[in-house]
Coordinates of C-alpha atoms in Angstrom, one line a residue:
M174 CA -9.9 22.2 41.2
P175 CA -7.5 19.4 39.6
L176 CA -3.5 21.3 39.2
P177 CA -2.3 21.5 36.5
A178 CA 0.9 19.0 35.4
P179 CA 4.1 20.9 36.8
A180 CA 7.4 20.8 35.1
P181 CA 8.8 17.4 36.0
A182 CA 12.0 17.3 37.3
P183 CA 15.2 17.9 34.7
T184 CA 16.0 14.4 32.7
P185 CA 19.6 14.1 32.7
L186 CA 21.4 14.7 29.6
R187 CA 22.7 10.9 28.6
S188 CA 18.6 10.1 28.9
R189 CA 17.0 12.6 26.8
G190 CA 18.2 11.0 23.5
A191 CA 16.4 7.3 24.4
A192 CA 13.5 9.5 25.8
L193 CA 13.2 11.3 23.0
G194 CA 13.6 8.4 20.6
V195 CA 10.7 6.7 22.5
L196 CA 8.7 9.6 21.9
S197 CA 9.9 10.1 18.1
A198 CA 9.2 6.1 17.3
G199 CA 5.1 6.5 18.9
T200 CA 4.5 9.1 17.4
L201 CA 6.1 7.8 13.7
M202 CA 3.7 4.3 14.2
I203 CA 0.7 7.1 13.9
I204 CA 1.9 9.1 11.4
L205 CA 2.8 5.8 9.8
D206 CA -0.7 4.4 10.2
G207 CA -2.7 8.0 8.5
T208 CA -0.7 6.8 4.9
I209 CA 0.1 3.7 4.7
V210 CA -3.2 2.6 4.6
T211 CA -4.4 4.3 1.3
V212 CA -1.6 2.0 -0.6
A213 CA -3.2 -1.0 0.8
L214 CA -7.2 -0.2 -0.4
P215 CA -7.8 -1.7 -3.2
S216 CA -6.4 -4.7 -1.5
I217 CA -8.5 -4.2 0.9
Q218 CA -11.8 -3.6 -0.9
H219 CA -11.3 -6.7 -2.9
D220 CA -11.1 -9.4 0.4
L221 CA -13.6 -7.5 2.5
H222 CA -16.2 -6.6 -0.5
F223 CA -16.0 -2.9 0.5
S224 CA -18.9 -0.4 -2.1
Q225 CA -16.5 2.1 -3.4
S226 CA -18.3 4.7 -0.9
A227 CA -18.0 3.1 1.7
L228 CA -14.2 2.7 1.4
A229 CA -13.4 5.9 2.0
W230 CA -14.3 5.4 6.0
V231 CA -11.1 3.2 6.1
V232 CA -9.4 6.4 6.1
N233 CA -12.4 8.8 6.9
A234 CA -13.3 6.9 10.6
Y235 CA -9.4 7.6 11.5
L236 CA -9.2 10.6 10.3
I237 CA -12.4 11.5 12.5
A238 CA -11.0 10.7 15.8
F239 CA -7.7 11.8 15.4
A240 CA -8.9 15.7 14.6
G241 CA -12.1 15.5 16.8
L242 CA -9.7 14.3 19.9
L243 CA -6.5 15.9 20.2
L244 CA -7.3 18.8 22.4
L245 CA -9.4 17.3 24.7
S246 CA -6.4 14.8 24.8
G247 CA -3.5 17.4 24.8
R248 CA -6.1 18.9 28.1
L249 CA -5.8 16.5 29.7
G250 CA -2.4 15.4 29.4
D251 CA -2.0 19.0 31.2
L252 CA -4.8 17.6 34.1
V253 CA -3.7 14.2 34.8
G254 CA -0.2 13.8 33.3
R255 CA 1.1 13.2 29.9
R256 CA 3.1 10.2 30.9
R257 CA -0.4 8.2 31.5
I258 CA -2.3 9.8 28.2
L259 CA 0.9 8.3 25.9
V260 CA 1.3 5.1 27.2
G261 CA -2.5 5.0 27.7
G262 CA -2.8 5.9 24.1
L263 CA 0.3 3.6 22.8
T264 CA -1.9 0.0 25.1
V265 CA -5.1 1.3 23.3
F266 CA -3.2 2.1 19.6
T267 CA -1.1 -1.6 20.2
A268 CA -4.6 -3.2 20.1
A269 CA -6.6 -1.4 17.7
S270 CA -3.6 -2.5 15.2
L271 CA -4.3 -6.4 16.2
A272 CA -7.9 -5.4 15.4
C273 CA -7.4 -3.9 12.3
G274 CA -5.2 -6.8 10.9
L275 CA -7.3 -9.7 12.2
A276 CA -10.5 -7.9 10.6
D277 CA -12.8 -10.0 8.4
S278 CA -15.3 -7.8 7.8
A279 CA -15.9 -4.3 6.4
G280 CA -18.0 -2.6 9.9
L281 CA -15.0 -4.1 12.3
L282 CA -12.6 -3.0 10.2
I283 CA -14.4 0.9 10.0
T284 CA -15.0 0.7 14.0
A285 CA -10.8 -0.8 14.8
R286 CA -9.8 2.3 12.7
F287 CA -11.9 4.6 14.5
V288 CA -10.4 3.3 18.1
Q289 CA -6.9 3.5 15.9
G290 CA -8.4 7.2 15.6
A291 CA -9.1 8.0 18.9
A292 CA -5.4 6.3 20.4
G293 CA -3.1 8.0 18.2
A294 CA -5.0 11.4 19.1
M295 CA -3.9 10.5 22.8
V296 CA -0.5 9.9 21.8
S297 CA 0.4 12.9 18.8
A298 CA -1.3 15.4 21.6
V299 CA 1.2 15.2 24.6
S300 CA 4.1 14.3 22.7
L301 CA 5.1 17.4 21.5
G302 CA 4.5 18.6 24.3
M303 CA 6.6 16.1 26.2
V304 CA 9.8 17.2 24.4
I305 CA 9.6 21.0 25.1
A306 CA 9.9 20.1 28.3
L307 CA 12.7 17.1 28.0
Y308 CA 14.8 20.3 26.5
P309 CA 14.1 23.4 28.5
D310 CA 17.3 24.3 27.2
P311 CA 17.1 26.2 23.6
R312 CA 19.7 25.1 21.6
G313 CA 19.2 21.2 22.7
R314 CA 15.3 22.1 22.2
G315 CA 16.3 22.9 18.7
R316 CA 17.6 19.9 17.4
A317 CA 14.8 17.7 18.7
M318 CA 12.5 19.9 17.3
G319 CA 13.9 18.6 13.6
V320 CA 13.9 15.2 14.9
Y321 CA 10.7 14.7 16.0
S322 CA 9.5 17.6 12.6
F323 CA 11.9 14.5 10.6
V324 CA 9.4 11.9 12.3
Q325 CA 6.3 13.9 10.9
S326 CA 7.3 15.4 8.0
A327 CA 9.1 12.1 6.5
G328 CA 6.4 9.4 8.0
G329 CA 4.3 9.8 5.5
T330 CA 7.0 9.2 2.4
I331 CA 7.8 6.2 4.6
G332 CA 4.3 4.9 4.9
L333 CA 3.4 4.9 1.3
L334 CA 6.7 2.7 1.0
A335 CA 6.1 0.8 3.4
G336 CA 2.9 0.6 2.8
G337 CA 3.7 -0.7 -1.1
I338 CA 5.9 -3.4 0.2
L339 CA 3.7 -5.1 3.2
T340 CA 1.0 -5.3 0.2
Q341 CA 2.7 -6.6 -2.4
A342 CA 5.5 -8.9 -0.5
V343 CA 3.0 -10.3 2.0
N344 CA -0.4 -9.2 2.3
W345 CA -2.6 -5.9 3.8
H346 CA -2.8 -7.1 6.6
W347 CA 0.9 -7.2 8.2
I348 CA 0.3 -3.1 7.2
F349 CA -1.3 -3.4 10.7
F350 CA 0.7 -6.5 12.1
V351 CA 3.9 -4.3 12.4
N352 CA 2.3 -1.7 14.8
L353 CA 2.4 -4.8 17.6
P354 CA 6.1 -4.7 18.5
I355 CA 6.4 -1.4 17.9
G356 CA 3.6 0.1 20.3
A357 CA 4.4 -2.6 22.7
A358 CA 8.1 -1.4 22.5
A359 CA 7.5 2.3 23.1
A360 CA 4.7 2.0 25.7
A361 CA 7.0 -0.5 27.9
L362 CA 9.9 1.9 27.5
S363 CA 7.9 5.1 27.9
L364 CA 6.8 4.0 31.5
R365 CA 11.1 3.2 32.2
L366 CA 12.9 6.7 30.6
L367 CA 10.1 9.5 30.7
P368 CA 9.9 11.4 34.0
D369 CA 6.6 10.8 35.7
D370 CA 4.5 14.1 35.0
R371 CA 1.4 13.4 37.1
P372 CA 1.1 16.4 39.2
G373 CA 0.0 14.3 42.5
K374 CA 4.1 13.5 42.8
V375 CA 5.0 17.5 43.6
A376 CA 1.5 18.1 46.0
A377 CA 2.8 14.5 47.7
A378 CA 6.3 16.1 47.8
T379 CA 4.7 18.9 50.6
A380 CA 2.9 16.5 52.0
D381 CA -0.2 18.5 51.9
R382 CA -2.7 15.3 51.4
R383 CA -5.6 17.6 50.5
E384 CA -3.4 19.2 47.7
A385 CA -2.0 14.9 46.6
R386 CA -5.7 13.7 46.3
A387 CA -6.7 17.3 44.0
A388 CA -4.3 16.8 41.7
G389 CA -3.6 14.1 39.0
S390 CA -7.7 14.4 39.4
L391 CA -10.6 15.5 36.4
R392 CA -12.6 17.0 39.7
G393 CA -14.0 20.1 38.1
A394 CA -13.1 19.5 34.9
D395 CA -14.7 20.9 32.0
A396 CA -16.9 18.2 30.7
S397 CA -19.1 20.1 29.0
G398 CA -16.3 22.0 27.2
A399 CA -15.2 18.7 26.6
L400 CA -18.0 17.4 24.9
L401 CA -18.5 20.3 23.0
V402 CA -15.7 21.0 21.3
T403 CA -14.9 17.0 20.4
A404 CA -18.1 17.3 18.2
A405 CA -17.9 20.5 17.1
L406 CA -14.8 19.2 15.4
M407 CA -15.7 15.6 14.4
L408 CA -18.8 17.1 13.1
G409 CA -16.4 20.1 11.5
V410 CA -14.2 16.9 9.5
Y411 CA -16.8 14.6 9.0
A412 CA -18.6 17.7 6.9
I413 CA -15.3 18.5 4.7
V414 CA -13.8 14.8 4.0
G415 CA -18.0 14.0 3.2
T416 CA -17.3 16.7 0.4
A417 CA -16.1 14.2 -1.9
D418 CA -19.3 12.1 -1.9
H419 CA -22.0 14.9 -1.4
G420 CA -20.4 17.8 -2.7
W421 CA -19.6 21.8 -1.2
T422 CA -23.3 23.3 -1.5
S423 CA -25.0 20.0 -1.3
G424 CA -27.7 19.8 2.3
S425 CA -25.8 17.6 4.5
T426 CA -22.4 19.4 4.2
L427 CA -23.8 22.6 4.6
G428 CA -26.1 21.2 7.9
F429 CA -23.3 19.7 9.5
T430 CA -20.6 22.4 8.6
L431 CA -23.4 25.2 10.3
L432 CA -24.3 22.5 13.2
A433 CA -19.9 21.8 14.3
L434 CA -19.8 25.7 13.9
A435 CA -22.6 26.6 16.4
L436 CA -20.8 24.2 18.9
L437 CA -18.0 25.2 18.3
A438 CA -19.3 28.5 19.4
G439 CA -20.9 27.4 22.5
F440 CA -17.5 26.1 23.5
L441 CA -16.1 29.0 23.4
V442 CA -18.6 31.0 25.1
R443 CA -18.2 27.8 27.7
Q444 CA -14.4 28.6 28.0
T445 CA -14.6 32.1 29.4
K446 CA -17.0 31.4 32.5
A447 CA -16.4 28.2 33.5
A448 CA -14.3 27.9 36.7
Q449 CA -12.0 25.1 35.0
P450 CA -12.1 25.5 31.6
L451 CA -11.1 23.2 28.7
M452 CA -8.7 25.5 26.5
P453 CA -7.8 28.7 28.8
L454 CA -8.6 31.7 26.3
R455 CA -5.6 33.2 27.5
I456 CA -2.8 31.5 25.3
F457 CA -4.1 32.7 22.6
R458 CA -2.7 36.1 24.1
S459 CA 0.1 35.0 22.6
R460 CA 1.1 36.2 19.4
R461 CA 2.9 33.4 18.4
V462 CA 1.3 31.0 19.4
T463 CA -1.8 32.0 17.6
G464 CA 0.3 33.2 14.4
A465 CA 1.9 29.8 14.2
N466 CA -1.2 28.0 14.4
I467 CA -2.4 30.1 11.4
V468 CA 0.7 29.4 9.5
Q469 CA 1.0 26.2 10.1
A470 CA -2.9 25.7 8.8
L471 CA -2.2 27.2 5.8
M472 CA 0.9 25.2 5.2
V473 CA -0.8 21.5 5.8
A474 CA -3.4 22.6 3.6
G475 CA -1.4 23.7 1.0
G476 CA 1.5 21.1 1.6
F477 CA -0.4 18.2 2.6
G478 CA -1.6 17.3 -1.3
F479 CA 1.7 17.0 -2.6
Q480 CA 1.9 13.2 -1.6
F481 CA -1.7 13.1 -2.8
T482 CA -2.0 14.9 -5.8
V483 CA 1.6 13.2 -7.0
S484 CA 0.7 10.0 -5.9
L485 CA -2.6 10.0 -7.9
Y486 CA -0.4 11.7 -10.9
L487 CA 1.8 9.1 -10.9
Q488 CA -0.1 6.1 -10.8
K489 CA -2.9 7.5 -13.2
V490 CA -1.2 9.4 -15.5
Q491 CA 2.2 7.8 -15.5
G492 CA 1.2 4.0 -14.7
Y493 CA 3.8 3.9 -11.7
D494 CA 1.8 1.1 -9.3
P495 CA 2.2 1.2 -5.5
L496 CA 6.5 0.1 -4.9
E497 CA 7.0 2.5 -7.5
I498 CA 5.1 5.4 -6.3
G499 CA 6.5 5.1 -2.7
L500 CA 10.3 4.6 -4.6
A501 CA 9.6 7.5 -6.4
L502 CA 9.2 10.0 -3.3
L503 CA 11.2 8.7 -1.7
P504 CA 13.7 11.1 -2.0
T505 CA 11.7 14.1 -0.1
G506 CA 11.3 11.7 2.8
I507 CA 15.5 11.6 2.5
V508 CA 16.7 15.1 2.0
I509 CA 13.9 16.1 4.8
G510 CA 15.9 14.3 7.4
V511 CA 18.8 15.7 6.2
M512 CA 17.2 19.2 6.7
S513 CA 15.9 18.3 9.5
L514 CA 18.4 16.4 11.3
V515 CA 21.4 18.4 10.2
L516 CA 20.6 22.0 9.3
S517 CA 17.2 22.9 10.1
A518 CA 19.1 23.7 13.7
R519 CA 21.4 25.5 13.0
L520 CA 19.9 27.5 10.4
G521 CA 17.7 28.5 13.2
A522 CA 19.8 29.6 16.1
R523 CA 22.3 31.7 13.2
F524 CA 19.1 33.2 11.9
G525 CA 16.4 33.1 13.4
E526 CA 13.1 30.8 13.2
R527 CA 11.2 33.2 11.4
A528 CA 13.8 33.9 8.9
V529 CA 14.2 30.2 8.1
L530 CA 10.8 30.0 8.2
L531 CA 9.6 32.6 5.5
P532 CA 12.3 31.5 2.4
S533 CA 10.9 27.6 2.5
L534 CA 7.1 28.5 2.8
L535 CA 8.1 30.4 -0.3
L536 CA 11.0 27.8 -1.8
F537 CA 7.7 25.3 -1.3
A538 CA 5.2 27.2 -3.0
G539 CA 7.8 27.6 -6.1
G540 CA 8.2 23.1 -5.9
F541 CA 4.4 23.1 -7.0
L542 CA 4.4 26.2 -9.5
L543 CA 7.5 23.1 -10.8
L544 CA 4.6 20.7 -10.6
A545 CA 2.2 22.8 -12.5
R546 CA 4.8 22.4 -15.7
V547 CA 4.1 18.1 -15.6
P548 CA 3.4 16.9 -19.2
A549 CA 0.5 15.0 -19.7
G550 CA 2.4 12.5 -21.8
H551 CA 5.5 10.3 -20.7
A552 CA 7.4 12.0 -17.8
S553 CA 10.8 11.7 -17.5
Y554 CA 11.4 10.9 -13.7
V555 CA 14.7 12.7 -13.3
V556 CA 13.7 15.6 -15.3
D557 CA 10.2 16.3 -14.2
I558 CA 9.8 14.9 -10.9
L559 CA 13.0 14.2 -9.0
P560 CA 14.1 18.1 -8.9
V561 CA 10.2 18.4 -7.3
T562 CA 10.7 15.7 -5.5
V563 CA 14.1 17.1 -3.9
V564 CA 12.5 21.0 -3.3
F565 CA 9.7 19.3 -1.5
G566 CA 12.5 17.9 0.8
V567 CA 14.8 21.2 1.5
A568 CA 11.3 22.8 1.8
F569 CA 9.1 20.7 4.5
G570 CA 12.7 20.0 5.7
L571 CA 13.2 23.7 7.2
A572 CA 10.1 24.7 7.6
M573 CA 8.4 22.6 9.7
P574 CA 11.1 22.5 12.4
A575 CA 11.2 26.0 12.3
I576 CA 7.3 26.1 12.9
M577 CA 7.0 24.1 15.4
T578 CA 9.9 25.6 17.6
L579 CA 7.8 29.1 17.3
G580 CA 4.6 27.6 18.1
M581 CA 5.6 25.8 20.8
A582 CA 7.7 28.8 22.3
D583 CA 5.8 30.3 24.6
A584 CA 3.8 26.8 26.1
T585 CA 4.7 26.4 29.8
P586 CA 4.7 22.6 32.0
A587 CA 0.7 23.8 32.9
D588 CA -0.6 24.4 29.2
S589 CA 2.4 22.7 27.0
G590 CA -0.2 19.6 26.3
L591 CA -2.9 21.7 26.1
I592 CA -1.2 24.3 23.0
S593 CA 0.1 20.5 21.9
G594 CA -3.6 19.5 20.8
V595 CA -4.3 22.9 19.6
F596 CA -1.2 23.3 17.5
N597 CA -2.2 19.6 16.1
T598 CA -5.9 20.1 15.5
A599 CA -4.8 23.1 13.2
Q600 CA -2.2 20.3 11.1
Q601 CA -5.0 17.7 11.5
V602 CA -7.8 20.2 10.2
G603 CA -6.4 22.5 8.2
A604 CA -4.5 18.8 6.1
A605 CA -8.5 17.4 5.5
L606 CA -9.7 21.0 4.2
G607 CA -6.5 21.4 2.0
L608 CA -7.1 17.7 0.5
A609 CA -10.7 18.1 0.2
V610 CA -10.4 21.7 -1.4
L611 CA -7.6 20.7 -3.7
A612 CA -9.2 16.6 -4.5
A613 CA -12.7 19.1 -5.4
L614 CA -10.9 21.2 -8.0
S615 CA -8.8 18.7 -9.4
A616 CA -11.9 16.5 -10.0
A617 CA -14.0 19.5 -11.3
R618 CA -11.6 20.8 -13.6
T619 CA -11.1 17.1 -15.3
D620 CA -14.9 17.4 -15.5
R621 CA -14.8 19.9 -17.5
L622 CA -12.0 19.0 -19.6
L623 CA -13.4 15.7 -20.7
S624 CA -16.8 17.3 -21.4
R625 CA -14.5 19.3 -23.8
G626 CA -13.5 16.1 -25.9
H627 CA -9.6 16.4 -24.1
S628 CA -8.2 12.6 -23.8
Q629 CA -8.2 11.6 -19.9
P630 CA -4.4 12.3 -19.8
D631 CA -4.8 15.4 -20.6
A632 CA -8.1 16.0 -18.5
L633 CA -6.1 14.2 -15.6
T634 CA -3.0 16.1 -16.0
G635 CA -5.0 19.2 -16.3
G636 CA -6.6 18.6 -13.1
Y637 CA -3.9 18.3 -11.1
H638 CA -2.2 20.9 -12.7
L639 CA -5.1 23.4 -11.0
A640 CA -4.5 21.6 -7.6
F641 CA -0.8 22.4 -7.6
L642 CA -1.4 26.0 -8.8
V643 CA -3.7 26.5 -6.1
A644 CA -1.6 24.7 -3.5
A645 CA 1.0 27.1 -4.4
G646 CA -1.6 29.9 -3.7
L647 CA -2.2 28.5 -0.2
L648 CA 1.8 28.4 0.4
A649 CA 2.5 31.7 -0.5
L650 CA -0.4 32.8 1.7
A651 CA 1.3 31.5 4.6
A652 CA 4.3 33.0 4.0
L653 CA 2.8 35.8 4.0
A654 CA 1.1 35.8 7.2
A655 CA 4.4 34.5 8.6
A656 CA 5.7 37.8 8.1
V657 CA 2.9 39.9 9.3
L658 CA 1.5 37.9 12.4
L659 CA 4.9 35.9 13.7
R660 CA 7.1 39.2 13.5
A661 CA 8.9 39.8 17.3
P662 CA 8.3 42.0 19.8
V663 CA 11.4 44.2 20.0
R664 CA 13.6 44.8 22.9
A665 CA 14.8 48.4 23.7
G666 CA 18.6 48.5 22.5
G667 CA 18.6 45.1 20.9
P668 CA 17.4 43.1 18.0
A669 CA 13.6 41.4 17.6
A670 CA 13.8 38.5 21.1
G671 CA 11.5 36.0 19.2
D672 CA 13.6 36.3 16.2
A673 CA 16.2 34.6 17.6
G674 CA 15.4 31.2 16.6
T675 CA 15.0 29.8 20.4
G676 CA 11.6 30.4 21.7
A677 CA 13.6 33.2 24.0
A678 CA 10.2 35.4 26.0
P679 CA 11.4 39.2 26.0
G680 CA 13.4 40.6 28.4
P681 CA 12.8 43.4 31.2
G682 CA 14.2 45.6 29.2
E683 CA 11.4 45.3 26.6
S684 CA 8.8 47.7 25.9
A685 CA 6.0 48.2 27.9
D686 CA 3.3 47.8 24.9
A687 CA 5.4 44.6 24.0
A688 CA 5.2 43.4 27.6
A689 CA 1.5 44.0 27.7
G690 CA 0.7 41.7 24.1
E691 CA 2.9 38.8 25.4
A692 CA 1.5 35.9 27.7
E693 CA 0.9 36.6 31.4
E694 CA 3.4 35.0 32.9
V695 CA 6.7 33.8 30.6
V696 CA 9.5 32.3 31.6
S697 CA 12.8 33.4 29.8
S698 CA 14.5 30.4 27.4
S699 CA 17.9 32.2 27.8
P700 CA 20.1 29.4 29.1
E701 CA 23.0 31.5 30.9
T702 CA 19.1 33.4 33.4
H703 CA 16.1 31.1 33.5
R704 CA 14.8 34.5 34.5
V705 CA 11.0 35.5 35.0
P706 CA 10.4 39.4 33.9
E707 CA 8.8 41.4 36.6
P708 CA 5.4 41.8 34.9
R709 CA 4.0 45.2 35.5
D710 CA 0.9 46.2 37.3
R711 CA -1.5 46.2 34.5
T712 CA -0.3 43.0 33.2
A713 CA 0.5 41.0 36.5
R714 CA -2.5 38.3 37.8
A715 CA -2.8 36.4 40.3

């Protein structure tokens, strides 16, 4: 039976910043590639003679592979070493980027984009867990989460701007070629700066040859579970993105959705019986893990529509070109940077991550309510658009580090890759589902208004207004879910343990009910003690 990845040796403080920089650079490259291509789609369609329906697969092929392989990639990182998966993903992603840039046919580009998505899943699935391992102390972890969440949050905005510049100044091929030096450098520096966390390292240190041979291998791994969950996620995302062409009630959409749900059910049954399950269901006994994933899925379902719907509004109603759209949304990325890098860790340490998350989600919803007032005629950027971009920057820049810290708070060295993969999967599925719903509602509303004789700008704006209102509702629902699901257990005679913003586990003095409801074995994140609470007999396990 393969051993889980052990805790790597502590990384010296002077090396942590460089290691975090490498992880952030690799993640930024993946995030950018998910959005930078959208600006170049018209040029790609013209040069490679894509049909309108086939053009969507330049994006969909990447998204399906990315979302479908996140969970598997995260678990493989726990079993064979997260650095190994990261470097492999960076290498394959770089090679696939070269193939994308050199593509001279639609089929070749779509195939290369699928490979890019698979490699991107390998990188993203393990990166967050490696950040957690680098920063076991709560204060340092809070700052690291700020940096990492800035990369994730602002990457989309930066991608729009970079895509506009490269497409207009050079050509669309360079949106892929820019990945080559970044990916090669990130892979080389990962080998140099990141700790080797292969399970066999620890086994070799004990001079146990049998254990060393078993560690770091996939012997006994749940291959059937891997096949089931990967197929379920890919089919589910395929069904979601296919609603743009087939509709929500078509036979294709319903058939693939039911098949995906059946495969997912089979996977869950398999996990209860497998000797070495791909996804041990015990991780969902942690209220923070389960609650944070639900809240995050709702948050990105509403929030991800910001870039998509606002970009369409600026392009189709206000007449902005791709570069102007990137510049118009740039303040969001700048404000996210200030919030994530400067304020989020301080506010989280002072008030608790949950206390930061709740008002941020409500502020995010308020930003969409402001957007629902933008005019169909000429809009003033300073009056109508700029204030909203600032509101979104503040809200997202505070909410994302908070939800990431809460979602990874109970991760252990043995399952940080898995929990990171689950977290990223919830994010991608939520984004795909939210975007599909918002796009469908917006298009339906626009068609109804056009049929009633409204002008095209009025009809388009009416459709976007509906999408903005639905997004606000999703974010309000996320705030409600956070208030209910992320309530921390209360220590006897003390404040809520999980509301300290550090990911600290409840201490030995907590109530028996709270202890029973948390993970089987939780290491306290307190920098002074780092103790393992003694579980009661009824919760102790081998």
